[in-house]
PDB file of C-alpha atoms and ligand atoms in Angstrom:
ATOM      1  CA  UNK A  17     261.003  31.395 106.153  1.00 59.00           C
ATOM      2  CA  UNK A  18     257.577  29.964 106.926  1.00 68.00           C
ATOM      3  CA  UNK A  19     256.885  26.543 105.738  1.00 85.00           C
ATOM      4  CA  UNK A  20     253.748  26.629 103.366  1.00 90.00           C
ATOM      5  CA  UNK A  21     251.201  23.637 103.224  1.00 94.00           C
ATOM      6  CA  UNK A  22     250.089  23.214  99.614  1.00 95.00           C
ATOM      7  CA  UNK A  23     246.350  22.783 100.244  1.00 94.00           C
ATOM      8  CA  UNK A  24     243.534  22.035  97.552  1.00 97.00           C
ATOM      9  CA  UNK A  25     242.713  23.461  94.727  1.00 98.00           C
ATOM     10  CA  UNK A  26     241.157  26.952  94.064  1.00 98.00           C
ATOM     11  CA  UNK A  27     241.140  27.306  90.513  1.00 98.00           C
ATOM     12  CA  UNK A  28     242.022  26.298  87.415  1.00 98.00           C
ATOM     13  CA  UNK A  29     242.186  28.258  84.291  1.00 96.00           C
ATOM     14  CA  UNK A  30     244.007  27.588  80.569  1.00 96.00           C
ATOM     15  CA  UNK A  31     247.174  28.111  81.605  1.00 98.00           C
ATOM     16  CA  UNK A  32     247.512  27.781  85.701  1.00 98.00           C
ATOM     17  CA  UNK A  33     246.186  26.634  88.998  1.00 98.00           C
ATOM     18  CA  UNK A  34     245.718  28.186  91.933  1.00 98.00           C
ATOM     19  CA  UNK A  35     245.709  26.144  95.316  1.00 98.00           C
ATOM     20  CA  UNK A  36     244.979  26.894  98.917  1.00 98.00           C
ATOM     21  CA  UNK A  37     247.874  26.873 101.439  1.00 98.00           C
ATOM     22  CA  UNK A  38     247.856  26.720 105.021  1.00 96.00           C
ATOM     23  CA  UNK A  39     247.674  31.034 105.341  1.00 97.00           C
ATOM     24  CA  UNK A  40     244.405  31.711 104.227  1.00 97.00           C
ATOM     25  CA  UNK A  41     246.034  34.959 102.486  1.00 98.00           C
ATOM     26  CA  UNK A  42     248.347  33.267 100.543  1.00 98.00           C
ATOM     27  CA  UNK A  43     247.808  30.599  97.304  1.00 98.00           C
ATOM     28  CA  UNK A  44     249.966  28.835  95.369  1.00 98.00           C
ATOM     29  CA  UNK A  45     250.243  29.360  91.858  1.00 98.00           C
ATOM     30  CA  UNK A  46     250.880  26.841  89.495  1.00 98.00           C
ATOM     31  CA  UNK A  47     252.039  27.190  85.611  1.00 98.00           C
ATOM     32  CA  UNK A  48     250.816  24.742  83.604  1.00 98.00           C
ATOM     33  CA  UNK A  49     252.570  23.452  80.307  1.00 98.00           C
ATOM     34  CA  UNK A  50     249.564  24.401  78.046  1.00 98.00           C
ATOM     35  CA  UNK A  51     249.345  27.011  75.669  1.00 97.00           C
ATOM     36  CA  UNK A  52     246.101  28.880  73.975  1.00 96.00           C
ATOM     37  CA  UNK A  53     244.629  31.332  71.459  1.00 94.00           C
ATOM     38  CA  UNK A  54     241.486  32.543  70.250  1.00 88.00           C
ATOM     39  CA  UNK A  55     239.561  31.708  73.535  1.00 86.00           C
ATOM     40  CA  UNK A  56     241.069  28.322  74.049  1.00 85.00           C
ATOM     41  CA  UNK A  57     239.700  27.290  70.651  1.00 86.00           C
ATOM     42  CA  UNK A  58     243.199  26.416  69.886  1.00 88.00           C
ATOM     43  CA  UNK A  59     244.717  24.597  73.156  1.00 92.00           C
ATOM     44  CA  UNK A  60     248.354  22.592  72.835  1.00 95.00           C
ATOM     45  CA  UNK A  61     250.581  20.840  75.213  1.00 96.00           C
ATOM     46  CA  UNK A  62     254.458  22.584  75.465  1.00 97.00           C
ATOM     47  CA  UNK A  63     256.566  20.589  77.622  1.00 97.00           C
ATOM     48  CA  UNK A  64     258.181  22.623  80.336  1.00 98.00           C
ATOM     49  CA  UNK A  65     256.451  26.114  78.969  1.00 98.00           C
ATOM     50  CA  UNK A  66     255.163  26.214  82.590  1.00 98.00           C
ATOM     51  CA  UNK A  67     258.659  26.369  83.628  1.00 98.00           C
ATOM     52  CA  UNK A  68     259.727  29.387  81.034  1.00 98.00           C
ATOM     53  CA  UNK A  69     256.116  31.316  82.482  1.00 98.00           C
ATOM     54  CA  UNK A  70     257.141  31.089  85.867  1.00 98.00           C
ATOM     55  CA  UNK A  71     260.329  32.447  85.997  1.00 98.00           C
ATOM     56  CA  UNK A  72     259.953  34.820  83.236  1.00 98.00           C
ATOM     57  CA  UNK A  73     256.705  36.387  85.297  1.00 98.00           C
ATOM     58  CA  UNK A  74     259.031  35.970  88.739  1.00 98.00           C
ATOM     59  CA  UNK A  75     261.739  38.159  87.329  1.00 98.00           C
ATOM     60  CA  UNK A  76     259.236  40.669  86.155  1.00 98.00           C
ATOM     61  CA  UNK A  77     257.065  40.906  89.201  1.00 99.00           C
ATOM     62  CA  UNK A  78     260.241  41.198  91.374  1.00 98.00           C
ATOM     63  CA  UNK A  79     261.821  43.885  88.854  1.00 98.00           C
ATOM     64  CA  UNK A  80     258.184  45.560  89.419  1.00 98.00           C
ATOM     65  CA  UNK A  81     258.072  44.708  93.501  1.00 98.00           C
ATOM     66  CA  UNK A  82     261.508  46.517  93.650  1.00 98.00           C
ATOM     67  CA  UNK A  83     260.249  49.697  92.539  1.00 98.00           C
ATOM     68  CA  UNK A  84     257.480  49.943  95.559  1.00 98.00           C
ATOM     69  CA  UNK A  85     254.606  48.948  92.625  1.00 98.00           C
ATOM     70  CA  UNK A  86     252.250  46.882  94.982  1.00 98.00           C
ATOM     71  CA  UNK A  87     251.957  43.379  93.601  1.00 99.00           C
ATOM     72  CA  UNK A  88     249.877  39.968  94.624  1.00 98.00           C
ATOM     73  CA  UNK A  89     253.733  38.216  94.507  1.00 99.00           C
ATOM     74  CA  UNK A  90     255.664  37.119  96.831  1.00 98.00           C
ATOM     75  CA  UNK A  91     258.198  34.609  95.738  1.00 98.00           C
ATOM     76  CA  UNK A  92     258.879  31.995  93.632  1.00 98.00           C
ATOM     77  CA  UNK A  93     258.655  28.222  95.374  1.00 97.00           C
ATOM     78  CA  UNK A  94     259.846  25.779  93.023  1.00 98.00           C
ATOM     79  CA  UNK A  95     260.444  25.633  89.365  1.00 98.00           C
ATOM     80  CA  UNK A  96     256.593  25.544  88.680  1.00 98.00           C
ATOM     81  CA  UNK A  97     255.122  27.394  91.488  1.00 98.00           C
ATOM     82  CA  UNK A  98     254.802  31.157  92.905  1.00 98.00           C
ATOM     83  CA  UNK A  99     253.923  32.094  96.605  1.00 98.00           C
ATOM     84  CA  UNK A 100     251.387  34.925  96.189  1.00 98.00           C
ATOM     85  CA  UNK A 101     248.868  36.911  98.081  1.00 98.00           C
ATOM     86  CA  UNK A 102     245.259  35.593  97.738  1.00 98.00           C
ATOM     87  CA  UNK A 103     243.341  38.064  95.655  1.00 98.00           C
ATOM     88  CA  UNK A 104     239.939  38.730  94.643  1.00 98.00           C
ATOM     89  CA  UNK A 105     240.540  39.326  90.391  1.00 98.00           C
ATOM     90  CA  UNK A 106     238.778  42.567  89.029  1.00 98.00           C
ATOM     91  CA  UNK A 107     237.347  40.937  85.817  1.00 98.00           C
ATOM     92  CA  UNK A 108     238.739  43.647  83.415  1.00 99.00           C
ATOM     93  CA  UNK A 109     241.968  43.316  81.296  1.00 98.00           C
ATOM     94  CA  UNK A 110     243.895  46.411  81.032  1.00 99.00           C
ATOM     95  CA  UNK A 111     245.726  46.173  77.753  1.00 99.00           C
ATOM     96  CA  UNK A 112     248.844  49.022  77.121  1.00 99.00           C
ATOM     97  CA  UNK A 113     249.875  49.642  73.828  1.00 99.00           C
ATOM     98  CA  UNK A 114     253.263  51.434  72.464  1.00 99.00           C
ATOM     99  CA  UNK A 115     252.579  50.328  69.107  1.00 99.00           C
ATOM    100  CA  UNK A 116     249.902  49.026  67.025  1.00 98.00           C
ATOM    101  CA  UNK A 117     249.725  45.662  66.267  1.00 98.00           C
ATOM    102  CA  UNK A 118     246.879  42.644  67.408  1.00 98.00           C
ATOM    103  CA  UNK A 119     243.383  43.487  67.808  1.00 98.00           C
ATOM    104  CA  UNK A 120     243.956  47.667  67.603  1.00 98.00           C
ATOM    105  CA  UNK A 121     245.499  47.381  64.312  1.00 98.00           C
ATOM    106  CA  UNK A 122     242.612  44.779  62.787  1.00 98.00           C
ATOM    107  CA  UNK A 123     239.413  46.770  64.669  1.00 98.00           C
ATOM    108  CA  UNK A 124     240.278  50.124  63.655  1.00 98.00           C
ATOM    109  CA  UNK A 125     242.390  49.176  60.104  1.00 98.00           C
ATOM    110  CA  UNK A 126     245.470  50.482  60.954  1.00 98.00           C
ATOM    111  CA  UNK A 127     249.134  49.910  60.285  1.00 98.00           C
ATOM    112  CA  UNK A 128     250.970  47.045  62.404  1.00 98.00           C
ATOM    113  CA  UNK A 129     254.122  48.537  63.751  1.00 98.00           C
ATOM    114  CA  UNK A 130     252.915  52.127  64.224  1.00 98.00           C
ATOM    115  CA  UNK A 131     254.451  53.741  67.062  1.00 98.00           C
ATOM    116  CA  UNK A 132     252.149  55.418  69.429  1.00 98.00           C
ATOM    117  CA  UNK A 133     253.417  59.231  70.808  1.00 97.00           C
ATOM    118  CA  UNK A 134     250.987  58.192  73.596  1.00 98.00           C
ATOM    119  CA  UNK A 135     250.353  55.100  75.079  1.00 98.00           C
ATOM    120  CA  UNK A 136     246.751  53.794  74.447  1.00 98.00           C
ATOM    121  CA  UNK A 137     245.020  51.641  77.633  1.00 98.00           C
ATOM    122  CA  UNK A 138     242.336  49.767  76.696  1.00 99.00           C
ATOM    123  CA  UNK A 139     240.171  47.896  79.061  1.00 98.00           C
ATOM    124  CA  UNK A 140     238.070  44.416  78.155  1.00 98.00           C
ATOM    125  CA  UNK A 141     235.726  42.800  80.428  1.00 98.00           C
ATOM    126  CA  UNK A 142     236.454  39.307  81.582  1.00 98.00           C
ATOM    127  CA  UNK A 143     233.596  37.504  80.386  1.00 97.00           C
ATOM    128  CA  UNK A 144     233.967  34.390  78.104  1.00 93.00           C
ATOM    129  CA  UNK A 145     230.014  34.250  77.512  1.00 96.00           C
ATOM    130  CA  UNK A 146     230.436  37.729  75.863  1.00 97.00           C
ATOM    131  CA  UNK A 147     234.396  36.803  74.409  1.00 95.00           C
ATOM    132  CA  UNK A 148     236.176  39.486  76.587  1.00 97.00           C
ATOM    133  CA  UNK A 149     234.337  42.776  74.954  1.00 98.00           C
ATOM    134  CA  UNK A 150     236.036  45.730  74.678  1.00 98.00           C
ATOM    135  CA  UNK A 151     234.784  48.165  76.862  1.00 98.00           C
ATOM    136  CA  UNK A 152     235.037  51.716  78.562  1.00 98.00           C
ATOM    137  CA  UNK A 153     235.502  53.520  81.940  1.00 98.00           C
ATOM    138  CA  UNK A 154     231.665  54.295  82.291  1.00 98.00           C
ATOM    139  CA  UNK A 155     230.678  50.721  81.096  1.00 98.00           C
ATOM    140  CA  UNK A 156     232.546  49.135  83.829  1.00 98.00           C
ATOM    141  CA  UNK A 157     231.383  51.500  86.403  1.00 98.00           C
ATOM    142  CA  UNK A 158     227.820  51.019  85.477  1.00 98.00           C
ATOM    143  CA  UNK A 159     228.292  47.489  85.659  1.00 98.00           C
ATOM    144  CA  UNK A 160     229.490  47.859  89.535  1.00 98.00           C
ATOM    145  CA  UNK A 161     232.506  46.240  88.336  1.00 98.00           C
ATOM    146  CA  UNK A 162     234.850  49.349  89.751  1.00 98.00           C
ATOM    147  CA  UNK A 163     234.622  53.011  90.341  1.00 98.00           C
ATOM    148  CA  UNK A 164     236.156  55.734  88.650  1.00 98.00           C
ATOM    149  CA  UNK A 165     238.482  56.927  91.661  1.00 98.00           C
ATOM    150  CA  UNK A 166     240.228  53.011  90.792  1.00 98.00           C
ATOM    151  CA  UNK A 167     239.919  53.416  87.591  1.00 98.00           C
ATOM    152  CA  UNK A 168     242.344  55.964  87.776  1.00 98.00           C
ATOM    153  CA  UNK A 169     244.007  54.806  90.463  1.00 98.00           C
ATOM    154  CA  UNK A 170     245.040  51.909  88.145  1.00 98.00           C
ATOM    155  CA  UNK A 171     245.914  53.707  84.924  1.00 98.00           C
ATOM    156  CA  UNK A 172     248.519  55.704  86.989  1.00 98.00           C
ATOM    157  CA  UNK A 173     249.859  52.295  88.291  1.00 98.00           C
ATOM    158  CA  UNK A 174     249.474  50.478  84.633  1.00 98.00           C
ATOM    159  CA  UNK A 175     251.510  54.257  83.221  1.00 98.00           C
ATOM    160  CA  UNK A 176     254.760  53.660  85.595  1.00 98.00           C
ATOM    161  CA  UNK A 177     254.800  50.324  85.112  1.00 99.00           C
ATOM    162  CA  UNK A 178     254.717  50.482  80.849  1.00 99.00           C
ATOM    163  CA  UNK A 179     257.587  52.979  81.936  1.00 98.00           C
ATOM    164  CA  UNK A 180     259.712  50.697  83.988  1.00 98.00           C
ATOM    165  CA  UNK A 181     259.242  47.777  81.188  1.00 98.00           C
ATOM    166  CA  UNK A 182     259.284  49.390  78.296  1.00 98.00           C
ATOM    167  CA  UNK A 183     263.107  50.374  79.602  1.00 98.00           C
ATOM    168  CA  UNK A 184     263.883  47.227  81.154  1.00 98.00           C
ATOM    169  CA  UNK A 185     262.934  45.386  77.389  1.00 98.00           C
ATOM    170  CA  UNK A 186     264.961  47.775  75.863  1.00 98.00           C
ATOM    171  CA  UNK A 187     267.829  47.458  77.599  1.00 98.00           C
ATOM    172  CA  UNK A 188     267.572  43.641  76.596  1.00 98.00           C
ATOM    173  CA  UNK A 189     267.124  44.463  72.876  1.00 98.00           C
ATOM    174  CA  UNK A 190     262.943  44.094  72.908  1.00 98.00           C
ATOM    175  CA  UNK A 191     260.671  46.408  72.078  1.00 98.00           C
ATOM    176  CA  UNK A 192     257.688  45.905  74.481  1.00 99.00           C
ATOM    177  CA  UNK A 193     254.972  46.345  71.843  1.00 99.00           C
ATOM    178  CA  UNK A 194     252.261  46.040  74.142  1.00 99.00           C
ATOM    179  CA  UNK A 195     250.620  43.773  77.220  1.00 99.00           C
ATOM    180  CA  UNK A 196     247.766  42.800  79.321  1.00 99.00           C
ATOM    181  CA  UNK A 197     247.698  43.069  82.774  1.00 99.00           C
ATOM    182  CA  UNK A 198     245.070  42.401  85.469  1.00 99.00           C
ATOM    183  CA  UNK A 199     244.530  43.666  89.218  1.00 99.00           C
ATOM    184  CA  UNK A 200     242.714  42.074  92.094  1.00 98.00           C
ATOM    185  CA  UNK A 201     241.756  42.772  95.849  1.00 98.00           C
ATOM    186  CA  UNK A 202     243.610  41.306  98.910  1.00 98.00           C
ATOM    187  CA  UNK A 203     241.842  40.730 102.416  1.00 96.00           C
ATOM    188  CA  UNK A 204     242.552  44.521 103.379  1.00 97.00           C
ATOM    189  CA  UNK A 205     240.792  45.628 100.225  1.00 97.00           C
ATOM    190  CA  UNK A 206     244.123  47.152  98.445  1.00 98.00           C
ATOM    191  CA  UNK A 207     244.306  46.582  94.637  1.00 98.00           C
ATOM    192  CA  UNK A 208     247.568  44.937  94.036  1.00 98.00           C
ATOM    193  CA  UNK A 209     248.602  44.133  90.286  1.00 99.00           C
ATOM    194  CA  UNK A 210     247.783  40.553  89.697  1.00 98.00           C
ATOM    195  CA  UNK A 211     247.678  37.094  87.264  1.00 98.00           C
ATOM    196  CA  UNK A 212     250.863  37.181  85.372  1.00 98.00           C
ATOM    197  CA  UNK A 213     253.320  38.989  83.069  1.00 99.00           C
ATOM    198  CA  UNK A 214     254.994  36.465  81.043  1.00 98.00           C
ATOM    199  CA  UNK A 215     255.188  36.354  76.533  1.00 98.00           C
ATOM    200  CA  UNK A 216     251.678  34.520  76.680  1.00 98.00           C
ATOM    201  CA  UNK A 217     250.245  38.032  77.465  1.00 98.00           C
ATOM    202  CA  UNK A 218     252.681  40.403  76.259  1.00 98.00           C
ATOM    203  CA  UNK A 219     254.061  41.549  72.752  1.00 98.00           C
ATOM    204  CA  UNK A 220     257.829  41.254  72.198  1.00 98.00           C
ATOM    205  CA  UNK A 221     259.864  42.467  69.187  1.00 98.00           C
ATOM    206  CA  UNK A 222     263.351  41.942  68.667  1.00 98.00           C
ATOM    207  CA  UNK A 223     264.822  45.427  68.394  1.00 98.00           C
ATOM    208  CA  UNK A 224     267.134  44.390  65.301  1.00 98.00           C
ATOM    209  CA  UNK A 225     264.962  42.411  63.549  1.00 98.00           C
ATOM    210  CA  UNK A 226     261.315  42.989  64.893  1.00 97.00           C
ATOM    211  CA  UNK A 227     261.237  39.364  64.947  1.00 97.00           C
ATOM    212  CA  UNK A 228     258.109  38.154  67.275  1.00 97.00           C
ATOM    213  CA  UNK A 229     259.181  36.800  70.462  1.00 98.00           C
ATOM    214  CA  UNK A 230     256.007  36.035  72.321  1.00 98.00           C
ATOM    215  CA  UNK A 231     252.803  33.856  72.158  1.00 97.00           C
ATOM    216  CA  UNK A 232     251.759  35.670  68.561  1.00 96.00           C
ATOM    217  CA  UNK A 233     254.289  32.866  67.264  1.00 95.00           C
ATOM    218  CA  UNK A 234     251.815  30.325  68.832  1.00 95.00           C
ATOM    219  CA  UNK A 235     248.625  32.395  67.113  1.00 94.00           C
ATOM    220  CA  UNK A 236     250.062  32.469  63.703  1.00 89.00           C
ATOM    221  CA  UNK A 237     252.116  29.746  63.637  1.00 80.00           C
ATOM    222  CA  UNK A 238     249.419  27.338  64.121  1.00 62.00           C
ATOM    223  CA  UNK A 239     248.288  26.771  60.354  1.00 66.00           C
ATOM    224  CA  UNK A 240     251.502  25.204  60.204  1.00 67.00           C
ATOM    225  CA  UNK A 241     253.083  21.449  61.116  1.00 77.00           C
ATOM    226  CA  UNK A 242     252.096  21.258  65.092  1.00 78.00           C
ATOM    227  CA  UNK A 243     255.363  20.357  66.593  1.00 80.00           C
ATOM    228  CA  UNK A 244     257.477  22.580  64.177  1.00 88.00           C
ATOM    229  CA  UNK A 245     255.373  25.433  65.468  1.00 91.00           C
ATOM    230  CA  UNK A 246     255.473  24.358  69.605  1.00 92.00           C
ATOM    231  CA  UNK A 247     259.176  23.825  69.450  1.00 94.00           C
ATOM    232  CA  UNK A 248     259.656  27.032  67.861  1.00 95.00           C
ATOM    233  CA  UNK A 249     257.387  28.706  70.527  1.00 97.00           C
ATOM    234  CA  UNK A 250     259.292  27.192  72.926  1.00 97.00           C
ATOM    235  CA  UNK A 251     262.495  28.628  71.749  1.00 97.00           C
ATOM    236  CA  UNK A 252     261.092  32.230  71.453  1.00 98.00           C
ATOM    237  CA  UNK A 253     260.452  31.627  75.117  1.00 98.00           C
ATOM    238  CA  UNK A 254     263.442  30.209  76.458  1.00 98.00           C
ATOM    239  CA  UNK A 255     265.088  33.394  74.501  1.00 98.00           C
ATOM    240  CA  UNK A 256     263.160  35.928  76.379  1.00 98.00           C
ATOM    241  CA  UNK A 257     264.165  34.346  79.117  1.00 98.00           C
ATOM    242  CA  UNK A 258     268.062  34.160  78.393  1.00 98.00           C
ATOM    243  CA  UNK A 259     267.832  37.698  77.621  1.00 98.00           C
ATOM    244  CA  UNK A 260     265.913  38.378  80.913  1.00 98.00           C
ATOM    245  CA  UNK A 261     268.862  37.159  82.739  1.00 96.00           C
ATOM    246  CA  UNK A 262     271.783  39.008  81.410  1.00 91.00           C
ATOM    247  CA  UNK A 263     272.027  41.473  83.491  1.00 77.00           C
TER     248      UNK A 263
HETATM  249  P1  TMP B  11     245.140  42.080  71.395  1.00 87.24           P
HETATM  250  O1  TMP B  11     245.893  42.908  70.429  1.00 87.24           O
HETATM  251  O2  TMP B  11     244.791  40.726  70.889  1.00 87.24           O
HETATM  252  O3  TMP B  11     243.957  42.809  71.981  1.00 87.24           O
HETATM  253  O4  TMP B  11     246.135  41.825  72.620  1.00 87.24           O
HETATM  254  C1  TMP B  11     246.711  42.874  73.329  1.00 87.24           C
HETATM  255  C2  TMP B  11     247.689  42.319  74.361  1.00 87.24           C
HETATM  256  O5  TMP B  11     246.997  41.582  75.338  1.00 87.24           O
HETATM  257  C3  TMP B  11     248.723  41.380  73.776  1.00 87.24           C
HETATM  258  O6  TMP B  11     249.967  41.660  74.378  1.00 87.24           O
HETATM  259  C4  TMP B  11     248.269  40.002  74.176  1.00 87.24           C
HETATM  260  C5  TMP B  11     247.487  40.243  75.429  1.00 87.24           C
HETATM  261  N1  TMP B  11     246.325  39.365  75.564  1.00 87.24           N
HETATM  262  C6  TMP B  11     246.246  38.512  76.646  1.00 87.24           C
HETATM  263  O7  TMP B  11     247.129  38.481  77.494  1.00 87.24           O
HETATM  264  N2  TMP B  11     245.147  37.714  76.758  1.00 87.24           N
HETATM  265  C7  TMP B  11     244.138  37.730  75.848  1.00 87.24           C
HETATM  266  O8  TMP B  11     243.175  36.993  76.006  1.00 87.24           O
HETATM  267  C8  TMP B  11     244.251  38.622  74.732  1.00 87.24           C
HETATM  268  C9  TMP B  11     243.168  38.662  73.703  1.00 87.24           C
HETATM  269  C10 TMP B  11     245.358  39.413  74.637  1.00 87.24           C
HETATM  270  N1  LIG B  12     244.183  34.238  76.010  1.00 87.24           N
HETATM  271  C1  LIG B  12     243.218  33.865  75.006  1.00 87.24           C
HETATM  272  C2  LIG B  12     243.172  32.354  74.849  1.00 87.24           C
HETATM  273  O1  LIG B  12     243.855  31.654  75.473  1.00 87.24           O
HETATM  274  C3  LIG B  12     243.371  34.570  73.709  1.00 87.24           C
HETATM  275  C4  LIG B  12     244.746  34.814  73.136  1.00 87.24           C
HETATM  276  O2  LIG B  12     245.690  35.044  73.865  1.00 87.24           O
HETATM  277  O3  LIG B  12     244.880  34.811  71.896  1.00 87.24           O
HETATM  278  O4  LIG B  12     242.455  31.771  74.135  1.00 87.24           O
END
C-alpha cells in the first residue's frame, strides 16, 4: 500500500474537511465532531460523532463498492479519516424517499409514515444563498448544472442503490425511510457517487418500534436540555453502528 502525505487543506464544510495528499487524485477526508440542522442555524459539538460518521459511511460505501456501484471511496485511513478519489461535487442533492416523512410530508401536507409503492427522487440545488431549493430535471439543465443523458444516468445509479440499502437496513431491523446522496466528477470525467452516507443524511426507523435512529433526533430534540439531547444523538448513532456490524 502506498504511503499517503496528508497535504493542506481543500475544504471545509459543517461537518468535514477535505485535504490535499501527495496524489493529486486523491484527498483525505476528515469527519468532524460537529453536528447541524436547519442550515447550520443550529450547530453543536458531539464528541467522537466524527468517529461514528466515518465508519458508519465506510461500511456503506464498501457494501456499495462491492456491488460494482462506482464510488469516490477508497478506504478508510484512521479512525477519523477516508482515502477517496478527488472529485469535482455536482451541486444538486438527490434525495430518495420510501416513505414520507421530513420536508415531503410538511410541503405537500401529507401523512408522516406513508409508504411509497414508488420511490420518489427529488433533486435540490446546492446553493445556501437560495437555502438548497427544490428543483427539477429541466431547471438544472437550464442552469448548465448537468444534462439530461446524467440525469438519468444517475437516477438509475441512485434506483439500485435505494435497492441494495433498503435490504441491507432491513436485514438489520431499519427501515431506510429515505436519504440524500450527492455525485461528483473525477479527473477522467466519470460521475462517481460522492460526500457521504452516514444517519446525518439519511432517515432510519427501527423496524419494531419506528423509533428515529438518525440526525432527526438532533432536529427535534433540540428544544430540549442540550446535553440530554447530544448524548442521546450519540447513542442513536453508536446503535446504527452496532447494528451495522452484526453481520
Ligand atoms: P428532507 O425531508 O428534510 O428534505 O430530507 C430528506 C433527506 O435528506 C433526509 O434523509 C435528510 C437528508 N438531508 C441531508 O442530508 N441534508 C440536508 O441538508 C437536508 C435538508 C436533508
Ligand atoms: N444539513 C443541513 C444543516 O446542516 C440541514 C439539515 O440536515 O437539517 O443545516
Amino acid at each position: 500500500m502506498n504511503c499517503i502525505i496528508k497535504k493542506n487543506l481543500l475544504s471545509e464544510g459543517k461537518t468535514k474537511k477535505i485535504y490535499r495528499t501527495s496524489n493529486p487524485s486523491e484527498v483525505l477526508i476528515h469527519y468532524k465532531d460537529t453536528i447541524t440542522a436547519f442550515d447550520g442555524l443550529k450547530n453543536e459539538f458531539i464528541q467522537d460523532k466524527g468517529i461514528l460518521n466515518n465508519e458508519i459511511s465506510t461500511l456503506i460505501f464498501e457494501l456499495i463498492n462491492s456491488y460494482g456501484i462506482k464510488t469516490h471511496f477508497i478506504r478508510k485511513i484512521n479512525n477519523r479519516e477516508q482515502l477517496c478519489q478527488k472529485v469535482n461535487i455536482i451541486p444538486l442533492e438527490f434525495v430518495v424517499r420510501n416513505i414520507v416523512s421530513g420536508s415531503m410530508s410538511k410541503r405537500l401536507n401529507v401523512q408522516e409514515g406513508i409508504r411509497l409503492s414508488n420511490p420518489i427522487f427529488e433533486i435540490f440545488y446546492k446553493n445556501d444563498k437560495l437555502k438548497d431549493p427544490l428543483i427539477n430535471d429541466h431547471h438544472a439543465v437550464f442552469l448548465k448544472i448537468i444534462s439530461h443523458e446524467e440525469l438519468n444516468f444517475i437516477y438509475l445509479i441512485i434506483s439500485d442503490i435505494n435497492n441494495l440499502l433498503k435490504k441491507y437496513f432491513l436485514s438489520k431491523n431499519i427501515f431506510l425511510v429515505d436519504f440524500k446522496v450527492e455525485f461528483g466528477k473525477n479527473c477522467d470525467n466519470d460521475i462517481l457517487l460522492s460526500d457521504e452516507i452516514t444517519p446525518d443524511t439519511c432517515r432510519f426507523w427501527d423496524k419494531k418500534t419506528m423509533k428515529k435512529l438518525d440526525k432527526d433526533s438532533f432536529r427535534i430534540g433540540l428544544k430540549k436540555e442540550k446535553d440530554t439531547v447530544k448524548e442521546k444523538v450519540f447513542d442513536i448513532y453508536m446503535e446504527i453502528l452496532k447494528r451495522l456490524n452484526i453481520r
